[in-house]
Short mmCIF file of C-alpha atoms and ligand atoms in Angstrom, two decimals:
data_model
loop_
_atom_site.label_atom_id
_atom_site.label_comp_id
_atom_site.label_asym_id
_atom_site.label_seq_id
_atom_site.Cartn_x
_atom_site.Cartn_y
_atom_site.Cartn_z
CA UNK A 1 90.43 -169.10 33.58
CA UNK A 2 88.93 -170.26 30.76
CA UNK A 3 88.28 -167.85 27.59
CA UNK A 4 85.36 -167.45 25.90
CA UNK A 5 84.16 -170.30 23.87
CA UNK A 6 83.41 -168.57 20.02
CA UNK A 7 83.96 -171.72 17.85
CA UNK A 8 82.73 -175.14 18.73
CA UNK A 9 83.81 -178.54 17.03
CA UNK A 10 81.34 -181.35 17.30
CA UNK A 11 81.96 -184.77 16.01
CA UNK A 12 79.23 -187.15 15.65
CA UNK A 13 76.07 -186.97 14.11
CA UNK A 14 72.95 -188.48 15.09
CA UNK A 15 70.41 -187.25 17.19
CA UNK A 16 72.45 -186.67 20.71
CA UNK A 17 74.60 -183.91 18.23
CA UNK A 18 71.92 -182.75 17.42
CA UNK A 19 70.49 -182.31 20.73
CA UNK A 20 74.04 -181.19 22.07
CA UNK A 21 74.14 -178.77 19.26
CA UNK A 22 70.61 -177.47 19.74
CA UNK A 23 71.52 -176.52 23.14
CA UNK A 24 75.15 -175.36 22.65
CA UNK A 25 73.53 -173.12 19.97
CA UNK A 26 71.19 -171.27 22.55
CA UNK A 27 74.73 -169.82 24.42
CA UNK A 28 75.01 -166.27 23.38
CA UNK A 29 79.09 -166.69 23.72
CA UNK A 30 78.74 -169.50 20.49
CA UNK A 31 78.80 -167.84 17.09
CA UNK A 32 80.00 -171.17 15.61
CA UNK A 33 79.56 -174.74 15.88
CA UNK A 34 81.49 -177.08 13.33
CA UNK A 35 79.65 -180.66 13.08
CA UNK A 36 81.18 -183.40 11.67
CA UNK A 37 79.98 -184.92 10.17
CA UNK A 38 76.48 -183.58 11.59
CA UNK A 39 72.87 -184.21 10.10
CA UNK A 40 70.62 -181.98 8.06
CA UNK A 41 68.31 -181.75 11.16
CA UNK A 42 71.04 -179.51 12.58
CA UNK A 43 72.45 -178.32 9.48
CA UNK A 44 68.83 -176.01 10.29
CA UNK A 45 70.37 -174.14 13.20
CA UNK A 46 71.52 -170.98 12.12
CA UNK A 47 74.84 -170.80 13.72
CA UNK A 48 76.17 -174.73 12.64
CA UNK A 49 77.47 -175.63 9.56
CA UNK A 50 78.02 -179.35 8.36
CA UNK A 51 81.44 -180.50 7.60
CA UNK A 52 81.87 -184.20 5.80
CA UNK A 53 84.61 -186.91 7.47
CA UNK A 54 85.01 -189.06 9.71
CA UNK A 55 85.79 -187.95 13.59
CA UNK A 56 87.34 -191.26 14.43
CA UNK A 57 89.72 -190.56 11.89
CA UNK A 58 92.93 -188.99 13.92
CA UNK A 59 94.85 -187.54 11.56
CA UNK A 60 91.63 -185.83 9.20
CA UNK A 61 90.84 -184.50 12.71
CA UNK A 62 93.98 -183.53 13.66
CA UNK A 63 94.06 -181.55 10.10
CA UNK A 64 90.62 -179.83 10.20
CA UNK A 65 90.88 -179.08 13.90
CA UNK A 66 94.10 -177.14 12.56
CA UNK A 67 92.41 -175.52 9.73
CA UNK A 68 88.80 -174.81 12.09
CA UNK A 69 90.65 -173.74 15.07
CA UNK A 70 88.13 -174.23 17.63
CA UNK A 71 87.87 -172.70 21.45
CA UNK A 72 86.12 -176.21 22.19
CA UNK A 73 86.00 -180.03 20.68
CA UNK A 74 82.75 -181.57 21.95
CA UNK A 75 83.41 -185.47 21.28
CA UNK A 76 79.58 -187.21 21.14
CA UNK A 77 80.31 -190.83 19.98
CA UNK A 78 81.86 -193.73 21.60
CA UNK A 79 84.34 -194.43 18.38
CA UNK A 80 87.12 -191.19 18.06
CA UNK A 81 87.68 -191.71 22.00
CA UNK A 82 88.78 -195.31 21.30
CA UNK A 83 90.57 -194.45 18.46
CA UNK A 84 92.53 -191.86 20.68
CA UNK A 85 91.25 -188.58 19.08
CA UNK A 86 91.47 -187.23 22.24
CA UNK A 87 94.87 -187.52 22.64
CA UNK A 88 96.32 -186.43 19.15
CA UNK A 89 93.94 -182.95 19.53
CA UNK A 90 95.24 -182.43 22.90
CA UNK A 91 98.65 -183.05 22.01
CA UNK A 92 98.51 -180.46 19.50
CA UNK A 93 96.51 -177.67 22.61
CA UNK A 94 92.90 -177.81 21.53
CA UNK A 95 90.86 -178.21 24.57
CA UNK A 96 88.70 -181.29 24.13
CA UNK A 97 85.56 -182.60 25.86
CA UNK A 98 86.08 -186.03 25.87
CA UNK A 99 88.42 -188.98 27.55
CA UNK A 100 91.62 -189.46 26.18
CA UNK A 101 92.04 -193.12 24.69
CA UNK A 102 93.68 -194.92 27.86
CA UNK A 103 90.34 -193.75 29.97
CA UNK A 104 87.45 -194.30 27.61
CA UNK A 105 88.63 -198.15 28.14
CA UNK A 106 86.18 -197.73 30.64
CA UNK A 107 84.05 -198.09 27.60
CA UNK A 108 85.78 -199.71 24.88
CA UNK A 109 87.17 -202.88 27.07
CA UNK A 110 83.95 -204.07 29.61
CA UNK A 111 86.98 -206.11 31.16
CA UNK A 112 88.71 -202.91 32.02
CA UNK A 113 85.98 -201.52 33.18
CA UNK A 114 85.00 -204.43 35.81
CA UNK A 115 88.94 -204.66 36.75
CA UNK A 116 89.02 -200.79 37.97
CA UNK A 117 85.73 -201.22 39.29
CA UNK A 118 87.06 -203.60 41.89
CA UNK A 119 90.20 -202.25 42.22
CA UNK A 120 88.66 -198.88 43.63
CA UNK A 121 85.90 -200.42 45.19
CA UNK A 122 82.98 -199.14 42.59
CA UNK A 123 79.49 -201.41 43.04
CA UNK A 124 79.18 -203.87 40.58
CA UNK A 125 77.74 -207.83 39.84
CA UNK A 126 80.43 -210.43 41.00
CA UNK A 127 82.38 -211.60 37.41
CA UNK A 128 84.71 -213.84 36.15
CA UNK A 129 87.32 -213.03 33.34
CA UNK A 130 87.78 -216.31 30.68
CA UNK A 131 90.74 -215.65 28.78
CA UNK A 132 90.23 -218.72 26.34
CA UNK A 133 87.34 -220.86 25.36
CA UNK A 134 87.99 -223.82 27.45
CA UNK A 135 88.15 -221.57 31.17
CA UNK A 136 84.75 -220.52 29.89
CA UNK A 137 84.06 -223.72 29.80
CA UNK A 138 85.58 -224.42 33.18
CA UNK A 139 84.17 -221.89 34.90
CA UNK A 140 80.86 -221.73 33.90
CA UNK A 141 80.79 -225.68 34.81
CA UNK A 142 80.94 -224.84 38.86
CA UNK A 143 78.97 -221.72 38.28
CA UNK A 144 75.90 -221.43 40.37
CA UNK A 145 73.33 -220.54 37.38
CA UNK A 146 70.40 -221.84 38.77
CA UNK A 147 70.53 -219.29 41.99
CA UNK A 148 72.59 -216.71 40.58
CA UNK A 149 72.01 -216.38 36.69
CA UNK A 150 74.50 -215.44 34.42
CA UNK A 151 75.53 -213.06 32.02
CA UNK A 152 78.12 -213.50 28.99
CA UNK A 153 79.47 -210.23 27.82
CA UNK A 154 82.36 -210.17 24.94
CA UNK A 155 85.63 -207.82 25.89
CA UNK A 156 85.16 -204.94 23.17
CA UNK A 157 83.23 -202.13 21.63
CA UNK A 158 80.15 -204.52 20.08
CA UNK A 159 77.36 -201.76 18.98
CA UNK A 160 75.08 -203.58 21.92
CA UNK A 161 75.00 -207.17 20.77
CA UNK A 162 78.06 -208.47 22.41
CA UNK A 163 76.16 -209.18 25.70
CA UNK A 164 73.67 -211.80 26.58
CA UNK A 165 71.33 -212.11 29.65
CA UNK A 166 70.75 -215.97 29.46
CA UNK A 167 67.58 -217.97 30.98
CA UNK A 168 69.70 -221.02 31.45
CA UNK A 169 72.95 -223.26 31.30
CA UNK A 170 72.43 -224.30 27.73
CA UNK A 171 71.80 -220.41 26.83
CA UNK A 172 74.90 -219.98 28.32
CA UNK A 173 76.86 -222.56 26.56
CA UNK A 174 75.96 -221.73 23.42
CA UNK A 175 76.66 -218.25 23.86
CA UNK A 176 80.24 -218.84 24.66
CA UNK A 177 80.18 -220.90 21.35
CA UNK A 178 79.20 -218.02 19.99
CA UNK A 179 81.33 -215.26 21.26
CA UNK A 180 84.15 -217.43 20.95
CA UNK A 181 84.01 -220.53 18.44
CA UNK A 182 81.17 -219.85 15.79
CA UNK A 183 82.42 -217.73 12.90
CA UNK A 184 78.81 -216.88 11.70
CA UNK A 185 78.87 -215.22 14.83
CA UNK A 186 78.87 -211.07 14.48
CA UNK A 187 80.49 -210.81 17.40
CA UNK A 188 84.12 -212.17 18.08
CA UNK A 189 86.40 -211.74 21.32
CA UNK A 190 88.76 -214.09 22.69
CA UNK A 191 88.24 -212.64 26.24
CA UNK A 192 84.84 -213.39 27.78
CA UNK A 193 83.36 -212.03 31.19
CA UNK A 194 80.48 -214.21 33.28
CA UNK A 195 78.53 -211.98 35.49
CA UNK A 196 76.23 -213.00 37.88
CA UNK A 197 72.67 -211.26 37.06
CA UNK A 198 71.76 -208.70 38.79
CA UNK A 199 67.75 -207.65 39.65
CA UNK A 200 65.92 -204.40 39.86
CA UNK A 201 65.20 -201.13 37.45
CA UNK A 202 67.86 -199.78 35.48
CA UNK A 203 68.60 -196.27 34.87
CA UNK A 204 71.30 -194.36 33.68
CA UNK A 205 73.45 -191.43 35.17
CA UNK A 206 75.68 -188.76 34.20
CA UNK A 207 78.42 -186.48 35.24
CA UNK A 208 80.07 -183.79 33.51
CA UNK A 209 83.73 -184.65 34.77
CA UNK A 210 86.80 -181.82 34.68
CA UNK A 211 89.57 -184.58 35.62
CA UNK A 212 89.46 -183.67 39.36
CA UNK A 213 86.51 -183.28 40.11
CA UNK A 214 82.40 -183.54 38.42
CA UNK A 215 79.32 -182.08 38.59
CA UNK A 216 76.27 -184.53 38.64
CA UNK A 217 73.92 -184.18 35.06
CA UNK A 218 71.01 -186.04 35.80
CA UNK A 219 68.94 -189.78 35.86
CA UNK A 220 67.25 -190.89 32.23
CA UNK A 221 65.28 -194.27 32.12
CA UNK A 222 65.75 -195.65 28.27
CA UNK A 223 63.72 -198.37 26.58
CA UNK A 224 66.15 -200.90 24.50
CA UNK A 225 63.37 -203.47 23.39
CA UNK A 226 61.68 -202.25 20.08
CA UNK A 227 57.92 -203.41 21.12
CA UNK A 228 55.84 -201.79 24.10
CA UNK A 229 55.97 -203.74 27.08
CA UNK A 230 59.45 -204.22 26.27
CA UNK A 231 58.57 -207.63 23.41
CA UNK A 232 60.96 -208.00 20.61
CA UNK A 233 64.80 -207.59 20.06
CA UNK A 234 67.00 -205.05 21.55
CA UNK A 235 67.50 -201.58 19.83
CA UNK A 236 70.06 -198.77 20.32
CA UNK A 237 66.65 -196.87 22.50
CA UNK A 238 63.49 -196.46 21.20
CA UNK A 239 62.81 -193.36 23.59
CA UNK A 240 62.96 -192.61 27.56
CA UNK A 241 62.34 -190.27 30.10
CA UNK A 242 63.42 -188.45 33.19
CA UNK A 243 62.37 -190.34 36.11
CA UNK A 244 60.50 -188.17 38.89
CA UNK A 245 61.02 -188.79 42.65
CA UNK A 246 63.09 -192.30 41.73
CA UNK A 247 65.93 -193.10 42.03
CA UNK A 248 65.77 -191.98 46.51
CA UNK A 249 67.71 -189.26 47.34
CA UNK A 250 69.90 -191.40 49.22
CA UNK A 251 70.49 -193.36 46.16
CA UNK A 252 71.27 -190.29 44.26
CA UNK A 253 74.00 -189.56 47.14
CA UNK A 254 75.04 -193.02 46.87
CA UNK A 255 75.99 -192.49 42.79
CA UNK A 256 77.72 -189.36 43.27
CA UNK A 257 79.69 -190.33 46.30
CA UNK A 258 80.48 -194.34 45.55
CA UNK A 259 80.51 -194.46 41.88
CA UNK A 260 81.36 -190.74 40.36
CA UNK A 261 83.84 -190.23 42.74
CA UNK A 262 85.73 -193.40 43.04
CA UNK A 263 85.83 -192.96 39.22
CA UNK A 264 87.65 -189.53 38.92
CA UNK A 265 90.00 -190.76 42.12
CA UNK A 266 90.82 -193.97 40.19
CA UNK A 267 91.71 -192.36 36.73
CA UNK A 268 93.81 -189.66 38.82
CA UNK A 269 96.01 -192.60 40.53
CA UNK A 270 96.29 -193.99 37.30
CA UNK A 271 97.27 -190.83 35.65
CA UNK A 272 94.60 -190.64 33.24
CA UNK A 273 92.64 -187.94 34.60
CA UNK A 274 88.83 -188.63 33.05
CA UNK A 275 88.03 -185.16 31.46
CA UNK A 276 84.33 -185.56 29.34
CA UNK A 277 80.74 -186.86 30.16
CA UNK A 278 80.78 -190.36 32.57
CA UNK A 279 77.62 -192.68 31.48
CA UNK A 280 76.81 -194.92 34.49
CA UNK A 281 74.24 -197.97 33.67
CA UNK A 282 73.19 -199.12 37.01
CA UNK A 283 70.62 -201.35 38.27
CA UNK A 284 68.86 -199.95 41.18
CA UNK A 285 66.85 -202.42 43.97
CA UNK A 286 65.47 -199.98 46.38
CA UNK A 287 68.67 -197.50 47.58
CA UNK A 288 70.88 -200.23 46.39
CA UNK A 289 72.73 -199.24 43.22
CA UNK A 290 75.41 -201.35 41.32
CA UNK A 291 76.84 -200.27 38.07
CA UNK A 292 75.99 -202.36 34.87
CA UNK A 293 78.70 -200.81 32.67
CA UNK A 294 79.98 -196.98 32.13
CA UNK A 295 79.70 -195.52 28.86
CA UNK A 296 82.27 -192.35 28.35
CA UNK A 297 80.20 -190.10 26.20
CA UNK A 298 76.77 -189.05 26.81
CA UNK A 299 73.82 -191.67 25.56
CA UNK A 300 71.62 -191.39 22.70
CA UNK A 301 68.63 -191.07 23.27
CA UNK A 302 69.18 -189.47 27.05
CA UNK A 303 71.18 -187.39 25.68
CA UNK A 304 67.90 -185.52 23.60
CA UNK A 305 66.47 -185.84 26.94
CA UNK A 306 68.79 -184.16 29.27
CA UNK A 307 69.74 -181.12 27.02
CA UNK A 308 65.92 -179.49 26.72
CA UNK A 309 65.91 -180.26 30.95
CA UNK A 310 69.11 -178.45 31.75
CA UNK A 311 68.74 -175.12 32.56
CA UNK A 312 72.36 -173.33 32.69
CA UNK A 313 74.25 -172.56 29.87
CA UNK A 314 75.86 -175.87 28.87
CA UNK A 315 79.11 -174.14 26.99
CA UNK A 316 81.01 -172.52 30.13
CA UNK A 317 80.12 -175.80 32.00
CA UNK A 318 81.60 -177.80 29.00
CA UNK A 319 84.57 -175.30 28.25
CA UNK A 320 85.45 -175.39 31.95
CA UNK A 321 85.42 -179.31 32.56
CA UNK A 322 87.87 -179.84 29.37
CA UNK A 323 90.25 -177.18 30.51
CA UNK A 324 90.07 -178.82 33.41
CA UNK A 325 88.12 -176.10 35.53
CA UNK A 326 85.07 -177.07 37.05
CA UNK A 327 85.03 -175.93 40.61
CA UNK A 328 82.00 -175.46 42.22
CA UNK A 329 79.69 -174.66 39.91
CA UNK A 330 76.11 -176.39 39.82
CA UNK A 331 74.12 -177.54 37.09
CA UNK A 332 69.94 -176.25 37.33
CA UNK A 333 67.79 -178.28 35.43
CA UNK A 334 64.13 -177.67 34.90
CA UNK A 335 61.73 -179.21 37.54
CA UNK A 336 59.33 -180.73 34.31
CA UNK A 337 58.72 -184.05 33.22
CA UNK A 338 60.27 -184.93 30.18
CA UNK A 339 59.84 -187.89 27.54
CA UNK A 340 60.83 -188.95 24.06
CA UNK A 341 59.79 -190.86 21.58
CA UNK A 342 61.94 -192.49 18.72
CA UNK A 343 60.56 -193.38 14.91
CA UNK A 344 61.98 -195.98 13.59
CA UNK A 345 62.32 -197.63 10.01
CA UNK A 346 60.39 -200.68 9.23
CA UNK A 347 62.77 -203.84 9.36
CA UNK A 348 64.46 -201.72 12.39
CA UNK A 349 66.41 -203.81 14.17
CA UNK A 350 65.76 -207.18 12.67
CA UNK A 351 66.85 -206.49 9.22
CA UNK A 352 69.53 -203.56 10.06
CA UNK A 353 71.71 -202.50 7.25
CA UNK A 354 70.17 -204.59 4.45
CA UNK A 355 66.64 -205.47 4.66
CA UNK A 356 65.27 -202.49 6.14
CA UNK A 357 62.67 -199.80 4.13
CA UNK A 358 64.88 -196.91 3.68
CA UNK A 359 64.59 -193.82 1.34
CA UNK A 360 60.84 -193.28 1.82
CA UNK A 361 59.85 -189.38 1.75
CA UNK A 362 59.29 -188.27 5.48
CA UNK A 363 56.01 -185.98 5.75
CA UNK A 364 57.58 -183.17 8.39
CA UNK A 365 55.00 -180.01 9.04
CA UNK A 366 56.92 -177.12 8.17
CA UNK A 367 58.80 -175.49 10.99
CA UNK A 368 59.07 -178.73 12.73
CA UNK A 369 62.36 -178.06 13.10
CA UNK A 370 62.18 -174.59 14.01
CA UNK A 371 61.81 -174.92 18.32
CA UNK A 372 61.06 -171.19 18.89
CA UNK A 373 58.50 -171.14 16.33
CA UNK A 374 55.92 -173.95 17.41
CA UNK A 375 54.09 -175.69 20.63
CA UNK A 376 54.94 -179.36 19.13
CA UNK A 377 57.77 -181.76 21.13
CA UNK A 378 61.40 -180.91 20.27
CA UNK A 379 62.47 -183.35 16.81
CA UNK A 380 65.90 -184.49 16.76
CA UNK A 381 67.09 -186.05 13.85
CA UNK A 382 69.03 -189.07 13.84
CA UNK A 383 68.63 -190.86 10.60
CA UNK A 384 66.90 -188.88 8.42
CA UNK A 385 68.21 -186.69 5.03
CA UNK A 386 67.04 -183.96 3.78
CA UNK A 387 67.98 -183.22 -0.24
CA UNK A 388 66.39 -180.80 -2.34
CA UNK A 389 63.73 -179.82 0.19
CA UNK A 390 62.39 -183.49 0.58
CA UNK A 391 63.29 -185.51 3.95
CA UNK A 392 63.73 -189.40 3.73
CA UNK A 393 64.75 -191.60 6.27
CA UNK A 394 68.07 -193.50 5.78
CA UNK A 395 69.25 -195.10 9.40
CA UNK A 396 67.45 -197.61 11.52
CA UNK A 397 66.49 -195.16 14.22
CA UNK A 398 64.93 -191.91 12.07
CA UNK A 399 63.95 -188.88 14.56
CA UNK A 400 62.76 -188.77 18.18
CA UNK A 401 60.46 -186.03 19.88
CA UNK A 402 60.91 -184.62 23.14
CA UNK A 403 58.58 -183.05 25.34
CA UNK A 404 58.47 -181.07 28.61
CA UNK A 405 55.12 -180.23 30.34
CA UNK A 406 54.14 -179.90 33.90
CA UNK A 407 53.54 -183.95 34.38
CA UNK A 408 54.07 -187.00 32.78
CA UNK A 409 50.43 -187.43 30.88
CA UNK A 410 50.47 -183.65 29.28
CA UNK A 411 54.54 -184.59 27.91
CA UNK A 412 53.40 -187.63 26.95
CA UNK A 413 50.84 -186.44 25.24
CA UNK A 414 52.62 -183.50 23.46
CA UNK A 415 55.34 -186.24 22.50
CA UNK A 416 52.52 -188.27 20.89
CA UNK A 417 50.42 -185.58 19.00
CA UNK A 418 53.92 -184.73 17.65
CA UNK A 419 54.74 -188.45 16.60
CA UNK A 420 51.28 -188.63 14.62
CA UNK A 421 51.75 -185.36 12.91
CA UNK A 422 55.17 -187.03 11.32
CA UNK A 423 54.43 -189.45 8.56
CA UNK A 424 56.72 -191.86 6.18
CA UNK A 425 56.09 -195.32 5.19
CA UNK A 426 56.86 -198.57 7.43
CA UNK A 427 57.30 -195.72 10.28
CA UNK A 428 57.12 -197.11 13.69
CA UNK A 429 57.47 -196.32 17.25
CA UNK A 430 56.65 -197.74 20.58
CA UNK A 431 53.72 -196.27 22.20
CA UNK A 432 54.20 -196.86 25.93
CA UNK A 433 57.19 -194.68 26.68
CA UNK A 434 56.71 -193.02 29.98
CA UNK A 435 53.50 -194.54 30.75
CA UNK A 436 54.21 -196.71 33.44
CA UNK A 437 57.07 -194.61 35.23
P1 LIG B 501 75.53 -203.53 28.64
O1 LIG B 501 75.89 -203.55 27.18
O2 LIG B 501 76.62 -203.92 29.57
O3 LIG B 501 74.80 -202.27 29.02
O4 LIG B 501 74.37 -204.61 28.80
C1 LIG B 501 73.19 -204.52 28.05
C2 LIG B 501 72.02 -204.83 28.92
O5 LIG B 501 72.15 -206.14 29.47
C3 LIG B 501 71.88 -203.92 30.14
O6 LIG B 501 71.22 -202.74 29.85
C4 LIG B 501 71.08 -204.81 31.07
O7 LIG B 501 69.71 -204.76 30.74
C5 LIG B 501 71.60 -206.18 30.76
N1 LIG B 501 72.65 -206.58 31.73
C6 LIG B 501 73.99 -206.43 31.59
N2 LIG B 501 74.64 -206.91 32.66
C7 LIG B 501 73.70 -207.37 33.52
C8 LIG B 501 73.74 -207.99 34.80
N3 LIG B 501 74.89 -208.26 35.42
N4 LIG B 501 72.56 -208.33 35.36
C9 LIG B 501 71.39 -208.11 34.74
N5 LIG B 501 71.29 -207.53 33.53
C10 LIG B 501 72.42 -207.17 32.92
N1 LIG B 502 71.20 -195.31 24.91
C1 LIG B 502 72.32 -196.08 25.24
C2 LIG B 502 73.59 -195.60 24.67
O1 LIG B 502 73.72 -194.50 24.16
O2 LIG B 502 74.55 -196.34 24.76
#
């Protein structure tokens, strides 16, 4: 059986670690958690302290894992698993949360992902692989567009902007040109998927997975566009919340048994047993589900969502699935709505990187960060520093604010009072989230 988990190692640090190590922090059996690099919103939890590198950086991790000696390495980003972190800690006996580099292709390669998908018979839109420019070409040229869309995705890891949902054939074509040809283009892949487009409401589900076997996490509905009524570019989620009575029950059934499962049997067979968190993006059309992509780490923001709703102790649950060690166990989460908000710098996500207002002092109420202390929303931080006692915001996506309540209005509301009581120049945030769930 497994031990007890003292020490925990966290890499990442944006708002999901700092959700993950809000909640890992509540376990009486944690005395530690290491984040690495972590933020200064969780550098406020008593038990975690902050230490600087990179986690998708094997051999630093394989160095400080040495020196840190954790009971547990919680992976949160999508980056160490593809650069096989994973599989150097593991070599060396730490037991990781996380897939090892040969299974998070499920991630890092969306070809990968839609080959296994068919070969163990997982739901998913009808695609083409184009291994050069000109079968792009070829094949988009007998594609039916006009009855059944389609979508151009590019092979690899592409922070969100390697796939494109196009209105039309032209769209299409210059896409490819894109993706392929154009080297103004940010993103580059010589291997190109067509999908045909798929209709309905999109959600995403989760799974804590032990290699064997997985226990189901729970449904989050995200917002990517940055303007209500979802106007305006795509973001990495400008807030979401836990859908209530929706997806059916019979569509929840229908994840676990046709997508989780196939999943876990098809990394066994291939003898990469999927040990970590399994993202599903599906569209759902009534109690039809298809998968959109998998993701093999948990999302941010859902991820700020899901920890306030789950009930158990998430540690055991954790320490079991990487060692393998599940069984039976079940997951209680908290029958509450829940919502969150993101803040977001001005230029966010037009300008990212260059032309965005960064460095501007961030108004916080004191004990903001302090969750036993106040009746406000949960505040995550995600972009946001805090030096000499003054916060300013330094990433795209700043902080987010959960909220649980009884029903959607009074967490929505909670959420919002929370928002208005946070100030810092060019601030913005969407103000629809959860309204029309
Ligand atoms: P992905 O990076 O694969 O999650 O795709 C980004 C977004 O594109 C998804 O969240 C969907 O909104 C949309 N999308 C991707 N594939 C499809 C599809 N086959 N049909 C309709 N929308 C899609
Ligand atoms: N919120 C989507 C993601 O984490 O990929």
């Amino acid at each position: 059986m497994t031990g007890k988990t003292t020490s925990v190692l966290l890499l990442g640090g944006g708002g999901r670690e700092h959700a993950l190590a809000w909640k890992m922090a509540q376990s009486p059996d944690v005395a530690r958690i290491f984040a690495l690099p972590g933020n200064d919103g969780m550098a406020a939890l008593a038990k975690v302290t902050l230490v600087p590198g990179d986690p998708a950086d094997a051999a630093f991790m394989l160095a400080k894992a040495q020196e840190l000696k954790p009971d547990l390495v919680m992976v949160g980003p999508e980056k160490p698993l593809a650069a096989g972190v994973v599989d150097v800690l593991e070599k060396a006996g730490f037991v990781v949360l996380g897939p090892v580099k040969a299974a998070a292709q499920l991630e890092s390669s969306k070809i990968f992902a839609k080959e296994f998908m068919s070969e163990f018979g997982v739901p998913t839109a009808p695609y083409r692989v184009c291994n050069s420019y000109d079968e792009a070409l070829d094949i988009l040229k007998l594609w039916p567009v006009e009855s059944k869309g389609v979508v151009i995705k590019a092979d690899g890891l592409a922070a969100g902007k390697g796939v494109v949902v196009t209105h039309d054939r032209a769209e299409a074509e210059k896409t490819l040109h894109d993706f392929m040809i154009n080297p103004e283009c940010q993103v580059k892949s010589e291997r190109i998927l067509l999908e045909e487009k798929l209709t309905g409401r999109e959600v995403s589900a989760f799974a804590l997975c032990d290699g064997n076997t997985f226990l189901p996490l729970g449904f989050v509905c995200d917002y990517k566009r940055v303007r209500d009524n979802d106007q305006g570019p795509n973001t990495g989620g400008m807030g979401g919340y836990a859908p209530q009575g929706w997806p059916s029950a019979k569509a929840r059934r229908f994840v676990a048994e046709k997508i989780f499962a196939p999943v876990i049997k098809g990394m066994q067979d291939r003898g990469t047993p999927y040990r970590g968190i399994l993202f599903a993006g599906l569209m759902v059309e009534g109690d039809d589900v298809k998968v959109i992509e998998f993701n093999t780490r948990f999302g941010d923001p859902e991820t700020q969502i899901l920890m306030p709703l789950i009930d158990s102790d998430i540690v055991p649950l954790f320490a079991q699935a990487a060692a393998g060690e599940l069984g039976q166990g079940k997951i209680a989460l908290k029958e509450q709505a829940a919502v969150h908000v993101v803040m977001a710098s001005e230029g966010y996500p037009e300008t990212f990187g260059t032309g965005m207002t960064l460095g501007q002092k961030i108004d916080l109420p004191e004990n903001m960060l302090n969750h036993n202390v106040n009746d406000n929303g949960l505040l995550f931080v995600m972009g946001a520093k805090k030096k000499d006692g003054r916060w300013t915001n330094e990433g795209g996506r700043v902080l987010g604010v959960t909220a649980l309540a009884g029903t959607m209005e009074e967490a929505r509301d909670i959420a919002y009072r929370t928002i208005s009581a946070i100030r810092f120049k060019g601030a913005h945030w969407r103000k629809d989230i959860g309204k029309n769930s």
